[in-house]
């Protein structure tokens, strides 16, 4: 397994649209293992392939306290969603930034597992938020894009300044 490099916002590659996985094979499973290791190491609760510059529809999640409940979604699709929830979100591609985002409170998602088998999952609350956040990444969207244009430009300026200072 390997730790992968996580793209940092604002990076244009975070806005690429991920393609569907046509065949779930050993290469897919190797990528998933690397993504999981990268997520656990960070540490984070979710990671989309887009964030490691692989533009395929793959997500890994683990919202457990014990970090042993890995959930894998290949080609995830939200079939239905309902309700509203506002929660504070963060992202491994936007370190140190936490902002409140409104999303659906319940989602029904369909995806393939690591064996290429189709499954559906009904999720609510935090898991539903995580799934929507990660699927957004596959569509080239980062959570800060839900903020007002003014907040977004302030955030970009802050991150650029921070990066300059880190050099
Ligand atoms: Ni994220």
CSV table of N, CA and C and ligand atoms in Angstrom, one decimal:
chain,number,residue,atom,x,y,z
A,1,UNK,N,0.8,-1.2,0.0
A,1,UNK,CA,0.0,0.0,0.0
A,1,UNK,C,0.9,1.2,0.0
A,2,UNK,N,0.3,2.3,-0.3
A,2,UNK,CA,1.1,3.6,-0.4
A,2,UNK,C,0.2,4.8,0.0
A,3,UNK,N,0.9,5.7,0.5
A,3,UNK,CA,0.2,7.0,0.9
A,3,UNK,C,0.2,7.9,-0.4
A,4,UNK,N,-0.9,8.3,-0.8
A,4,UNK,CA,-1.0,9.1,-2.0
A,4,UNK,C,-1.0,10.6,-1.6
A,5,UNK,N,-0.6,11.4,-2.6
A,5,UNK,CA,-0.6,12.9,-2.4
A,5,UNK,C,-2.1,13.4,-2.5
A,6,UNK,N,-2.5,14.2,-1.6
A,6,UNK,CA,-3.9,14.8,-1.7
A,6,UNK,C,-3.8,16.2,-2.3
A,7,UNK,N,-4.5,16.5,-3.3
A,7,UNK,CA,-4.6,17.8,-4.0
A,7,UNK,C,-5.1,18.8,-3.0
A,8,UNK,N,-4.6,20.0,-3.0
A,8,UNK,CA,-5.0,21.1,-2.1
A,8,UNK,C,-5.7,22.2,-2.9
A,9,UNK,N,-6.9,22.5,-2.4
A,9,UNK,CA,-7.7,23.6,-2.9
A,9,UNK,C,-6.9,25.0,-2.7
A,10,UNK,N,-6.9,25.9,-3.6
A,10,UNK,CA,-7.5,25.8,-5.0
A,10,UNK,C,-6.5,25.1,-6.0
A,11,UNK,N,-6.9,24.0,-6.4
A,11,UNK,CA,-6.1,23.3,-7.5
A,11,UNK,C,-7.1,22.9,-8.6
A,12,UNK,N,-6.8,23.3,-9.8
A,12,UNK,CA,-7.8,23.1,-10.9
A,12,UNK,C,-8.2,21.7,-11.0
A,13,UNK,N,-7.3,20.7,-10.7
A,13,UNK,CA,-7.6,19.3,-10.9
A,13,UNK,C,-8.7,18.8,-10.0
A,14,UNK,N,-9.0,19.6,-8.9
A,14,UNK,CA,-10.1,19.2,-8.1
A,14,UNK,C,-11.4,19.5,-8.8
A,15,UNK,N,-11.4,20.1,-9.9
A,15,UNK,CA,-12.7,20.5,-10.6
A,15,UNK,C,-12.9,19.5,-11.8
A,16,UNK,N,-12.0,18.6,-12.0
A,16,UNK,CA,-12.2,17.6,-13.1
A,16,UNK,C,-13.4,16.7,-12.8
A,17,UNK,N,-14.1,16.3,-13.8
A,17,UNK,CA,-15.2,15.4,-13.6
A,17,UNK,C,-14.7,13.9,-13.7
A,18,UNK,N,-15.0,13.1,-12.7
A,18,UNK,CA,-14.6,11.7,-12.7
A,18,UNK,C,-15.4,10.9,-13.6
A,19,UNK,N,-14.7,9.9,-14.3
A,19,UNK,CA,-15.4,9.0,-15.2
A,19,UNK,C,-15.9,7.8,-14.4
A,20,UNK,N,-16.9,7.1,-14.9
A,20,UNK,CA,-17.4,5.9,-14.3
A,20,UNK,C,-16.3,4.8,-14.4
A,21,UNK,N,-16.2,3.9,-13.4
A,21,UNK,CA,-15.3,2.8,-13.5
A,21,UNK,C,-16.0,1.7,-14.4
A,22,UNK,N,-15.3,1.3,-15.4
A,22,UNK,CA,-16.0,0.3,-16.3
A,22,UNK,C,-15.8,-1.1,-15.9
A,23,UNK,N,-14.6,-1.4,-15.2
A,23,UNK,CA,-14.4,-2.7,-14.8
A,23,UNK,C,-13.7,-2.7,-13.4
A,24,UNK,N,-14.3,-3.3,-12.4
A,24,UNK,CA,-13.7,-3.3,-11.1
A,24,UNK,C,-12.7,-4.5,-11.0
A,25,UNK,N,-11.4,-4.2,-11.0
A,25,UNK,CA,-10.4,-5.3,-11.0
A,25,UNK,C,-9.4,-5.0,-9.9
A,26,UNK,N,-8.3,-5.8,-10.0
A,26,UNK,CA,-7.2,-5.7,-9.0
A,26,UNK,C,-6.6,-4.2,-9.0
A,27,UNK,N,-6.5,-3.6,-10.1
A,27,UNK,CA,-6.0,-2.2,-10.1
A,27,UNK,C,-6.9,-1.3,-9.3
A,28,UNK,N,-8.3,-1.5,-9.5
A,28,UNK,CA,-9.2,-0.7,-8.7
A,28,UNK,C,-9.1,-1.0,-7.2
A,29,UNK,N,-8.9,-2.3,-6.9
A,29,UNK,CA,-8.8,-2.6,-5.4
A,29,UNK,C,-7.5,-2.1,-4.8
A,30,UNK,N,-6.4,-2.1,-5.7
A,30,UNK,CA,-5.2,-1.5,-5.2
A,30,UNK,C,-5.3,0.0,-4.9
A,31,UNK,N,-6.0,0.7,-5.8
A,31,UNK,CA,-6.2,2.1,-5.6
A,31,UNK,C,-7.1,2.4,-4.4
A,32,UNK,N,-8.1,1.5,-4.2
A,32,UNK,CA,-9.0,1.7,-3.0
A,32,UNK,C,-8.1,1.4,-1.7
A,33,UNK,N,-7.3,0.4,-1.7
A,33,UNK,CA,-6.4,0.2,-0.5
A,33,UNK,C,-5.5,1.4,-0.2
A,34,UNK,N,-5.0,2.0,-1.3
A,34,UNK,CA,-4.1,3.1,-1.1
A,34,UNK,C,-4.9,4.4,-0.7
A,35,UNK,N,-6.1,4.5,-1.2
A,35,UNK,CA,-7.0,5.6,-0.8
A,35,UNK,C,-7.3,5.5,0.7
A,36,UNK,N,-7.7,4.3,1.1
A,36,UNK,CA,-8.0,4.1,2.5
A,36,UNK,C,-6.9,4.4,3.4
A,37,UNK,N,-5.7,3.9,3.0
A,37,UNK,CA,-4.5,4.1,3.9
A,37,UNK,C,-4.2,5.7,4.0
A,38,UNK,N,-4.4,6.3,2.8
A,38,UNK,CA,-4.2,7.8,2.8
A,38,UNK,C,-5.2,8.5,3.7
A,39,UNK,N,-6.4,8.1,3.6
A,39,UNK,CA,-7.5,8.7,4.4
A,39,UNK,C,-7.2,8.5,5.9
A,40,UNK,N,-6.9,7.2,6.3
A,40,UNK,CA,-6.6,6.9,7.7
A,40,UNK,C,-5.4,7.7,8.3
A,41,UNK,N,-4.4,7.8,7.4
A,41,UNK,CA,-3.2,8.5,7.8
A,41,UNK,C,-3.4,10.0,8.1
A,42,UNK,N,-4.3,10.6,7.3
A,42,UNK,CA,-4.4,12.0,7.2
A,42,UNK,C,-4.6,12.7,8.6
A,43,UNK,N,-5.6,12.4,9.5
A,43,UNK,CA,-6.7,11.4,9.3
A,43,UNK,C,-7.9,12.1,8.8
A,44,UNK,N,-8.8,11.4,8.1
A,44,UNK,CA,-10.0,11.9,7.6
A,44,UNK,C,-11.1,10.8,7.6
A,45,UNK,N,-12.3,11.3,7.4
A,45,UNK,CA,-13.4,10.3,7.4
A,45,UNK,C,-13.9,9.9,6.0
A,46,UNK,N,-13.3,10.6,5.0
A,46,UNK,CA,-13.7,10.3,3.6
A,46,UNK,C,-12.7,10.8,2.6
A,47,UNK,N,-12.6,10.1,1.5
A,47,UNK,CA,-11.7,10.6,0.4
A,47,UNK,C,-12.3,10.1,-0.9
A,48,UNK,N,-12.3,11.0,-1.9
A,48,UNK,CA,-12.7,10.7,-3.2
A,48,UNK,C,-11.4,10.6,-4.1
A,49,UNK,N,-11.5,9.7,-5.1
A,49,UNK,CA,-10.3,9.5,-6.0
A,49,UNK,C,-9.9,10.8,-6.6
A,50,UNK,N,-10.8,11.7,-6.9
A,50,UNK,CA,-10.5,13.0,-7.5
A,50,UNK,C,-9.4,13.7,-6.6
A,51,UNK,N,-9.5,13.6,-5.3
A,51,UNK,CA,-8.6,14.3,-4.4
A,51,UNK,C,-7.1,13.7,-4.5
A,52,UNK,N,-7.0,12.5,-5.0
A,52,UNK,CA,-5.6,12.0,-5.2
A,52,UNK,C,-5.3,12.0,-6.7
A,53,UNK,N,-6.0,12.8,-7.4
A,53,UNK,CA,-5.7,13.1,-8.9
A,53,UNK,C,-6.0,11.8,-9.7
A,54,UNK,N,-6.9,11.0,-9.3
A,54,UNK,CA,-7.4,9.9,-10.2
A,54,UNK,C,-8.8,10.2,-10.5
A,55,UNK,N,-9.2,10.4,-11.7
A,55,UNK,CA,-10.5,10.9,-12.1
A,55,UNK,C,-11.5,9.8,-12.5
A,56,UNK,N,-11.7,8.9,-11.5
A,56,UNK,CA,-12.6,7.8,-11.6
A,56,UNK,C,-13.5,7.9,-10.4
A,57,UNK,N,-14.8,7.3,-10.6
A,57,UNK,CA,-15.8,7.5,-9.6
A,57,UNK,C,-15.6,6.5,-8.4
A,58,UNK,N,-14.7,6.8,-7.5
A,58,UNK,CA,-14.5,5.9,-6.4
A,58,UNK,C,-14.4,6.8,-5.1
A,59,UNK,N,-15.1,6.3,-4.1
A,59,UNK,CA,-15.1,7.0,-2.8
A,59,UNK,C,-14.8,6.0,-1.7
A,60,UNK,N,-14.0,6.4,-0.7
A,60,UNK,CA,-13.8,5.6,0.5
A,60,UNK,C,-14.3,6.4,1.7
A,61,UNK,N,-14.9,5.8,2.7
A,61,UNK,CA,-15.5,6.5,3.9
A,61,UNK,C,-15.2,5.6,5.1
A,62,UNK,N,-15.0,6.2,6.2
A,62,UNK,CA,-15.1,5.5,7.5
A,62,UNK,C,-15.4,6.5,8.6
A,63,UNK,N,-16.6,6.4,9.0
A,63,UNK,CA,-17.1,7.4,10.1
A,63,UNK,C,-17.0,6.8,11.5
A,64,UNK,N,-16.5,5.6,11.6
A,64,UNK,CA,-16.4,4.9,12.9
A,64,UNK,C,-15.3,5.5,13.8
A,65,UNK,N,-15.5,5.4,15.1
A,65,UNK,CA,-14.4,5.9,16.0
A,65,UNK,C,-13.2,4.9,16.0
A,66,UNK,N,-13.5,3.7,15.6
A,66,UNK,CA,-12.5,2.6,15.7
A,66,UNK,C,-11.7,2.5,14.4
A,67,UNK,N,-12.1,3.2,13.3
A,67,UNK,CA,-11.4,3.2,12.0
A,67,UNK,C,-11.2,1.8,11.5
A,68,UNK,N,-12.3,1.0,11.6
A,68,UNK,CA,-12.2,-0.3,11.0
A,68,UNK,C,-13.5,-0.7,10.3
A,69,UNK,N,-14.2,0.4,9.9
A,69,UNK,CA,-15.5,0.2,9.2
A,69,UNK,C,-15.5,0.9,7.8
A,70,UNK,N,-14.5,0.4,7.0
A,70,UNK,CA,-14.4,1.1,5.7
A,70,UNK,C,-15.6,0.8,4.8
A,71,UNK,N,-16.0,1.9,4.2
A,71,UNK,CA,-17.1,1.8,3.2
A,71,UNK,C,-16.6,2.2,1.8
A,72,UNK,N,-16.9,1.4,0.8
A,72,UNK,CA,-16.4,1.7,-0.5
A,72,UNK,C,-17.5,1.9,-1.5
A,73,UNK,N,-17.5,3.0,-2.2
A,73,UNK,CA,-18.6,3.3,-3.2
A,73,UNK,C,-17.9,3.5,-4.6
A,74,UNK,N,-18.2,2.6,-5.5
A,74,UNK,CA,-17.7,2.8,-6.9
A,74,UNK,C,-18.9,3.2,-7.7
A,75,UNK,N,-18.8,4.2,-8.6
A,75,UNK,CA,-19.9,4.7,-9.4
A,75,UNK,C,-21.1,5.1,-8.6
A,76,UNK,N,-20.9,5.8,-7.5
A,76,UNK,CA,-22.1,6.1,-6.6
A,76,UNK,C,-23.1,7.0,-7.3
A,77,UNK,N,-24.4,6.7,-7.1
A,77,UNK,CA,-25.4,7.6,-7.6
A,77,UNK,C,-26.4,7.8,-6.5
A,78,UNK,N,-26.8,9.0,-6.3
A,78,UNK,CA,-27.9,9.3,-5.3
A,78,UNK,C,-29.2,9.1,-6.0
A,79,UNK,N,-30.0,8.2,-5.5
A,79,UNK,CA,-31.3,7.9,-6.1
A,79,UNK,C,-32.4,8.8,-5.6
A,80,UNK,N,-32.4,8.9,-4.2
A,80,UNK,CA,-33.4,9.8,-3.7
A,80,UNK,C,-32.8,10.5,-2.5
A,81,UNK,N,-33.3,11.7,-2.2
A,81,UNK,CA,-32.8,12.4,-1.0
A,81,UNK,C,-33.9,13.2,-0.5
A,82,UNK,N,-33.9,13.5,0.9
A,82,UNK,CA,-34.9,14.2,1.5
A,82,UNK,C,-34.4,14.9,2.8
A,83,UNK,N,-35.2,15.8,3.3
A,83,UNK,CA,-34.8,16.5,4.5
A,83,UNK,C,-33.7,17.5,4.3
A,84,UNK,N,-33.4,18.2,5.4
A,84,UNK,CA,-32.3,19.2,5.3
A,84,UNK,C,-31.5,19.1,6.6
A,85,UNK,N,-30.2,19.3,6.5
A,85,UNK,CA,-29.3,19.3,7.6
A,85,UNK,C,-28.3,20.3,7.4
A,86,UNK,N,-28.0,21.1,8.4
A,86,UNK,CA,-26.9,22.0,8.3
A,86,UNK,C,-25.8,21.5,9.3
A,87,UNK,N,-24.6,21.3,8.7
A,87,UNK,CA,-23.5,20.9,9.6
A,87,UNK,C,-22.2,21.5,9.2
A,88,UNK,N,-21.2,21.4,10.1
A,88,UNK,CA,-19.9,22.0,9.8
A,88,UNK,C,-19.1,20.9,9.1
A,89,UNK,N,-18.6,21.3,7.9
A,89,UNK,CA,-17.8,20.4,7.1
A,89,UNK,C,-16.3,20.8,7.0
A,90,UNK,N,-15.5,19.8,6.9
A,90,UNK,CA,-14.1,20.1,6.6
A,90,UNK,C,-13.7,19.2,5.4
A,91,UNK,N,-12.5,19.3,5.0
A,91,UNK,CA,-12.1,18.5,3.8
A,91,UNK,C,-10.5,18.3,3.8
A,92,UNK,N,-10.0,17.2,3.5
A,92,UNK,CA,-8.6,16.9,3.4
A,92,UNK,C,-7.9,17.8,2.4
A,93,UNK,N,-8.7,18.3,1.4
A,93,UNK,CA,-8.2,19.2,0.4
A,93,UNK,C,-8.2,20.6,0.7
A,94,UNK,N,-8.9,20.9,1.9
A,94,UNK,CA,-9.0,22.3,2.4
A,94,UNK,C,-8.6,22.3,3.9
A,95,UNK,N,-7.4,22.0,4.2
A,95,UNK,CA,-7.1,21.7,5.6
A,95,UNK,C,-7.3,23.0,6.5
A,96,UNK,N,-7.8,22.7,7.7
A,96,UNK,CA,-7.9,23.8,8.7
A,96,UNK,C,-9.1,24.7,8.5
A,97,UNK,N,-10.0,24.4,7.4
A,97,UNK,CA,-11.1,25.2,7.2
A,97,UNK,C,-12.4,24.4,7.5
A,98,UNK,N,-13.3,25.0,8.3
A,98,UNK,CA,-14.5,24.3,8.6
A,98,UNK,C,-15.6,25.3,8.4
A,99,UNK,N,-16.6,24.9,7.6
A,99,UNK,CA,-17.7,25.9,7.3
A,99,UNK,C,-19.0,25.1,7.3
A,100,UNK,N,-20.1,25.8,7.6
A,100,UNK,CA,-21.4,25.2,7.7
A,100,UNK,C,-22.0,25.1,6.3
A,101,UNK,N,-22.5,23.9,5.9
A,101,UNK,CA,-23.1,23.6,4.6
A,101,UNK,C,-24.4,23.0,4.8
A,102,UNK,N,-25.4,23.3,4.0
A,102,UNK,CA,-26.7,22.7,4.1
A,102,UNK,C,-26.8,21.6,3.0
A,103,UNK,N,-27.3,20.4,3.5
A,103,UNK,CA,-27.4,19.3,2.5
A,103,UNK,C,-28.7,18.5,2.9
A,104,UNK,N,-29.0,17.5,2.1
A,104,UNK,CA,-30.1,16.6,2.4
A,104,UNK,C,-29.7,15.8,3.6
A,105,UNK,N,-30.7,15.5,4.4
A,105,UNK,CA,-30.5,14.8,5.7
A,105,UNK,C,-30.5,13.3,5.5
A,106,UNK,N,-31.2,12.8,4.4
A,106,UNK,CA,-31.3,11.4,4.1
A,106,UNK,C,-31.0,11.2,2.6
A,107,UNK,N,-30.3,10.2,2.3
A,107,UNK,CA,-30.0,9.8,0.9
A,107,UNK,C,-30.1,8.3,0.7
A,108,UNK,N,-30.6,8.0,-0.4
A,108,UNK,CA,-30.5,6.6,-0.8
A,108,UNK,C,-29.5,6.5,-2.0
A,109,UNK,N,-28.4,5.7,-1.8
A,109,UNK,CA,-27.4,5.7,-2.8
A,109,UNK,C,-27.2,4.3,-3.3
A,110,UNK,N,-26.9,4.3,-4.6
A,110,UNK,CA,-26.6,3.0,-5.3
A,110,UNK,C,-25.2,3.0,-5.8
A,111,UNK,N,-24.5,2.0,-5.6
A,111,UNK,CA,-23.1,1.9,-6.0
A,111,UNK,C,-22.6,0.5,-6.2
A,112,UNK,N,-21.4,0.3,-6.6
A,112,UNK,CA,-20.8,-1.0,-6.7
A,112,UNK,C,-19.8,-1.1,-5.6
A,113,UNK,N,-19.6,-2.4,-5.1
A,113,UNK,CA,-18.6,-2.6,-4.0
A,113,UNK,C,-17.3,-3.0,-4.7
A,114,UNK,N,-16.3,-3.4,-3.8
A,114,UNK,CA,-15.0,-3.8,-4.3
A,114,UNK,C,-15.0,-5.0,-5.2
A,115,UNK,N,-16.1,-5.8,-5.1
A,115,UNK,CA,-16.2,-7.0,-6.0
A,115,UNK,C,-17.0,-6.6,-7.3
A,116,UNK,N,-17.4,-5.4,-7.4
A,116,UNK,CA,-18.1,-5.0,-8.6
A,116,UNK,C,-19.6,-5.3,-8.5
A,117,UNK,N,-20.1,-5.7,-7.3
A,117,UNK,CA,-21.5,-6.0,-7.1
A,117,UNK,C,-22.2,-4.7,-6.7
A,118,UNK,N,-23.5,-4.6,-7.3
A,118,UNK,CA,-24.3,-3.5,-7.0
A,118,UNK,C,-25.0,-3.6,-5.6
A,119,UNK,N,-25.0,-2.5,-4.9
A,119,UNK,CA,-25.7,-2.4,-3.6
A,119,UNK,C,-26.4,-1.1,-3.5
A,120,UNK,N,-27.4,-1.0,-2.6
A,120,UNK,CA,-28.0,0.3,-2.3
A,120,UNK,C,-27.9,0.5,-0.8
A,121,UNK,N,-27.8,1.7,-0.4
A,121,UNK,CA,-27.6,2.0,1.0
A,121,UNK,C,-28.5,3.3,1.4
A,122,UNK,N,-29.2,3.2,2.5
A,122,UNK,CA,-29.9,4.4,2.9
A,122,UNK,C,-29.1,4.9,4.1
A,123,UNK,N,-28.8,6.2,4.0
A,123,UNK,CA,-28.0,6.9,5.0
A,123,UNK,C,-28.7,8.1,5.5
A,124,UNK,N,-28.4,8.5,6.7
A,124,UNK,CA,-28.9,9.7,7.3
A,124,UNK,C,-27.8,10.4,8.1
A,125,UNK,N,-28.2,11.7,8.5
A,125,UNK,CA,-27.3,12.5,9.3
A,125,UNK,C,-25.9,12.6,8.7
A,126,UNK,N,-24.9,12.3,9.6
A,126,UNK,CA,-23.5,12.5,9.3
A,126,UNK,C,-23.1,11.7,8.1
A,127,UNK,N,-23.5,10.4,8.0
A,127,UNK,CA,-23.1,9.6,6.9
A,127,UNK,C,-23.7,10.1,5.6
A,128,UNK,N,-24.9,10.6,5.6
A,128,UNK,CA,-25.5,11.2,4.4
A,128,UNK,C,-24.8,12.4,4.0
A,129,UNK,N,-24.3,13.2,4.9
A,129,UNK,CA,-23.5,14.4,4.6
A,129,UNK,C,-22.2,14.0,4.0
A,130,UNK,N,-21.5,13.0,4.6
A,130,UNK,CA,-20.2,12.6,4.0
A,130,UNK,C,-20.4,12.0,2.6
A,131,UNK,N,-21.4,11.2,2.4
A,131,UNK,CA,-21.6,10.7,1.0
A,131,UNK,C,-21.8,11.8,0.0
A,132,UNK,N,-22.7,12.8,0.4
A,132,UNK,CA,-22.9,13.9,-0.6
A,132,UNK,C,-21.6,14.7,-0.8
A,133,UNK,N,-20.9,14.9,0.3
A,133,UNK,CA,-19.6,15.7,0.2
A,133,UNK,C,-18.6,15.0,-0.8
A,134,UNK,N,-18.5,13.6,-0.6
A,134,UNK,CA,-17.6,12.9,-1.5
A,134,UNK,C,-18.1,12.8,-2.9
A,135,UNK,N,-19.4,12.6,-3.1
A,135,UNK,CA,-19.9,12.5,-4.5
A,135,UNK,C,-19.7,13.9,-5.2
A,136,UNK,N,-19.8,14.9,-4.4
A,136,UNK,CA,-19.5,16.3,-5.0
A,136,UNK,C,-18.1,16.3,-5.6
A,137,UNK,N,-17.1,15.7,-4.8
A,137,UNK,CA,-15.7,15.7,-5.3
A,137,UNK,C,-15.7,15.1,-6.7
A,138,UNK,N,-16.4,14.0,-6.9
A,138,UNK,CA,-16.4,13.2,-8.2
A,138,UNK,C,-17.0,14.1,-9.3
A,139,UNK,N,-17.8,15.0,-8.9
A,139,UNK,CA,-18.4,16.0,-9.9
A,139,UNK,C,-17.6,17.3,-10.0
A,140,UNK,N,-16.4,17.3,-9.4
A,140,UNK,CA,-15.5,18.4,-9.5
A,140,UNK,C,-15.9,19.6,-8.5
A,141,UNK,N,-16.6,19.3,-7.5
A,141,UNK,CA,-17.1,20.3,-6.6
A,141,UNK,C,-16.5,20.2,-5.2
A,142,UNK,N,-15.9,21.2,-4.7
A,142,UNK,CA,-15.4,21.3,-3.3
A,142,UNK,C,-16.4,22.0,-2.4
A,143,UNK,N,-16.5,21.6,-1.1
A,143,UNK,CA,-17.6,22.1,-0.3
A,143,UNK,C,-17.6,23.6,-0.1
A,144,UNK,N,-16.4,24.2,-0.2
A,144,UNK,CA,-16.4,25.7,0.0
A,144,UNK,C,-17.1,26.4,-1.1
A,145,UNK,N,-17.4,25.7,-2.2
A,145,UNK,CA,-18.2,26.3,-3.3
A,145,UNK,C,-19.6,26.6,-3.0
A,146,UNK,N,-20.1,26.0,-1.8
A,146,UNK,CA,-21.4,26.3,-1.4
A,146,UNK,C,-21.4,27.7,-0.6
A,147,UNK,N,-20.3,28.2,-0.3
A,147,UNK,CA,-20.2,29.5,0.4
A,147,UNK,C,-20.5,30.7,-0.5
A,148,UNK,N,-20.8,31.8,0.1
A,148,UNK,CA,-21.0,33.0,-0.8
A,148,UNK,C,-19.7,33.4,-1.6
A,149,UNK,N,-19.9,34.0,-2.7
A,149,UNK,CA,-18.7,34.4,-3.5
A,149,UNK,C,-17.7,35.2,-2.7
A,150,UNK,N,-18.2,36.1,-1.8
A,150,UNK,CA,-17.3,36.9,-1.0
A,150,UNK,C,-16.5,36.0,0.0
A,151,UNK,N,-17.1,35.1,0.6
A,151,UNK,CA,-16.5,34.2,1.5
A,151,UNK,C,-15.4,33.3,0.8
A,152,UNK,N,-15.8,32.9,-0.4
A,152,UNK,CA,-14.9,32.1,-1.2
A,152,UNK,C,-13.6,32.8,-1.6
A,153,UNK,N,-13.8,34.1,-2.0
A,153,UNK,CA,-12.6,34.8,-2.4
A,153,UNK,C,-11.7,35.1,-1.2
A,154,UNK,N,-12.3,35.4,0.0
A,154,UNK,CA,-11.5,35.6,1.2
A,154,UNK,C,-10.8,34.3,1.5
A,155,UNK,N,-11.4,33.2,1.4
A,155,UNK,CA,-10.8,31.9,1.7
A,155,UNK,C,-9.6,31.6,0.8
A,156,UNK,N,-9.8,31.9,-0.5
A,156,UNK,CA,-8.7,31.6,-1.4
A,156,UNK,C,-7.5,32.5,-1.1
A,157,UNK,N,-7.8,33.8,-0.8
A,157,UNK,CA,-6.7,34.7,-0.4
A,157,UNK,C,-6.0,34.2,0.9
A,158,UNK,N,-6.7,33.7,1.8
A,158,UNK,CA,-6.2,33.2,3.1
A,158,UNK,C,-5.3,32.0,2.8
A,159,UNK,N,-5.8,31.1,2.0
A,159,UNK,CA,-5.0,29.9,1.7
A,159,UNK,C,-3.8,30.2,0.9
A,160,UNK,N,-3.8,31.1,0.0
A,160,UNK,CA,-2.6,31.5,-0.8
A,160,UNK,C,-1.6,32.1,0.1
A,161,UNK,N,-2.1,33.0,1.0
A,161,UNK,CA,-1.1,33.6,2.0
A,161,UNK,C,-0.5,32.5,2.9
A,162,UNK,N,-1.3,31.6,3.3
A,162,UNK,CA,-0.8,30.5,4.2
A,162,UNK,C,0.3,29.7,3.4
A,163,UNK,N,0.0,29.5,2.1
A,163,UNK,CA,1.0,28.7,1.4
A,163,UNK,C,2.3,29.4,1.1
A,164,UNK,N,2.2,30.7,0.9
A,164,UNK,CA,3.4,31.5,0.8
A,164,UNK,C,4.2,31.5,2.1
A,165,UNK,N,3.5,31.6,3.2
A,165,UNK,CA,4.2,31.6,4.5
A,165,UNK,C,4.9,30.2,4.8
A,166,UNK,N,4.3,29.2,4.2
A,166,UNK,CA,4.8,27.9,4.4
A,166,UNK,C,6.1,27.6,3.6
A,167,UNK,N,6.4,28.4,2.6
A,167,UNK,CA,7.5,28.1,1.7
A,167,UNK,C,8.8,28.4,2.4
B,1,LIG,NI1,-13.6,16.7,0.8
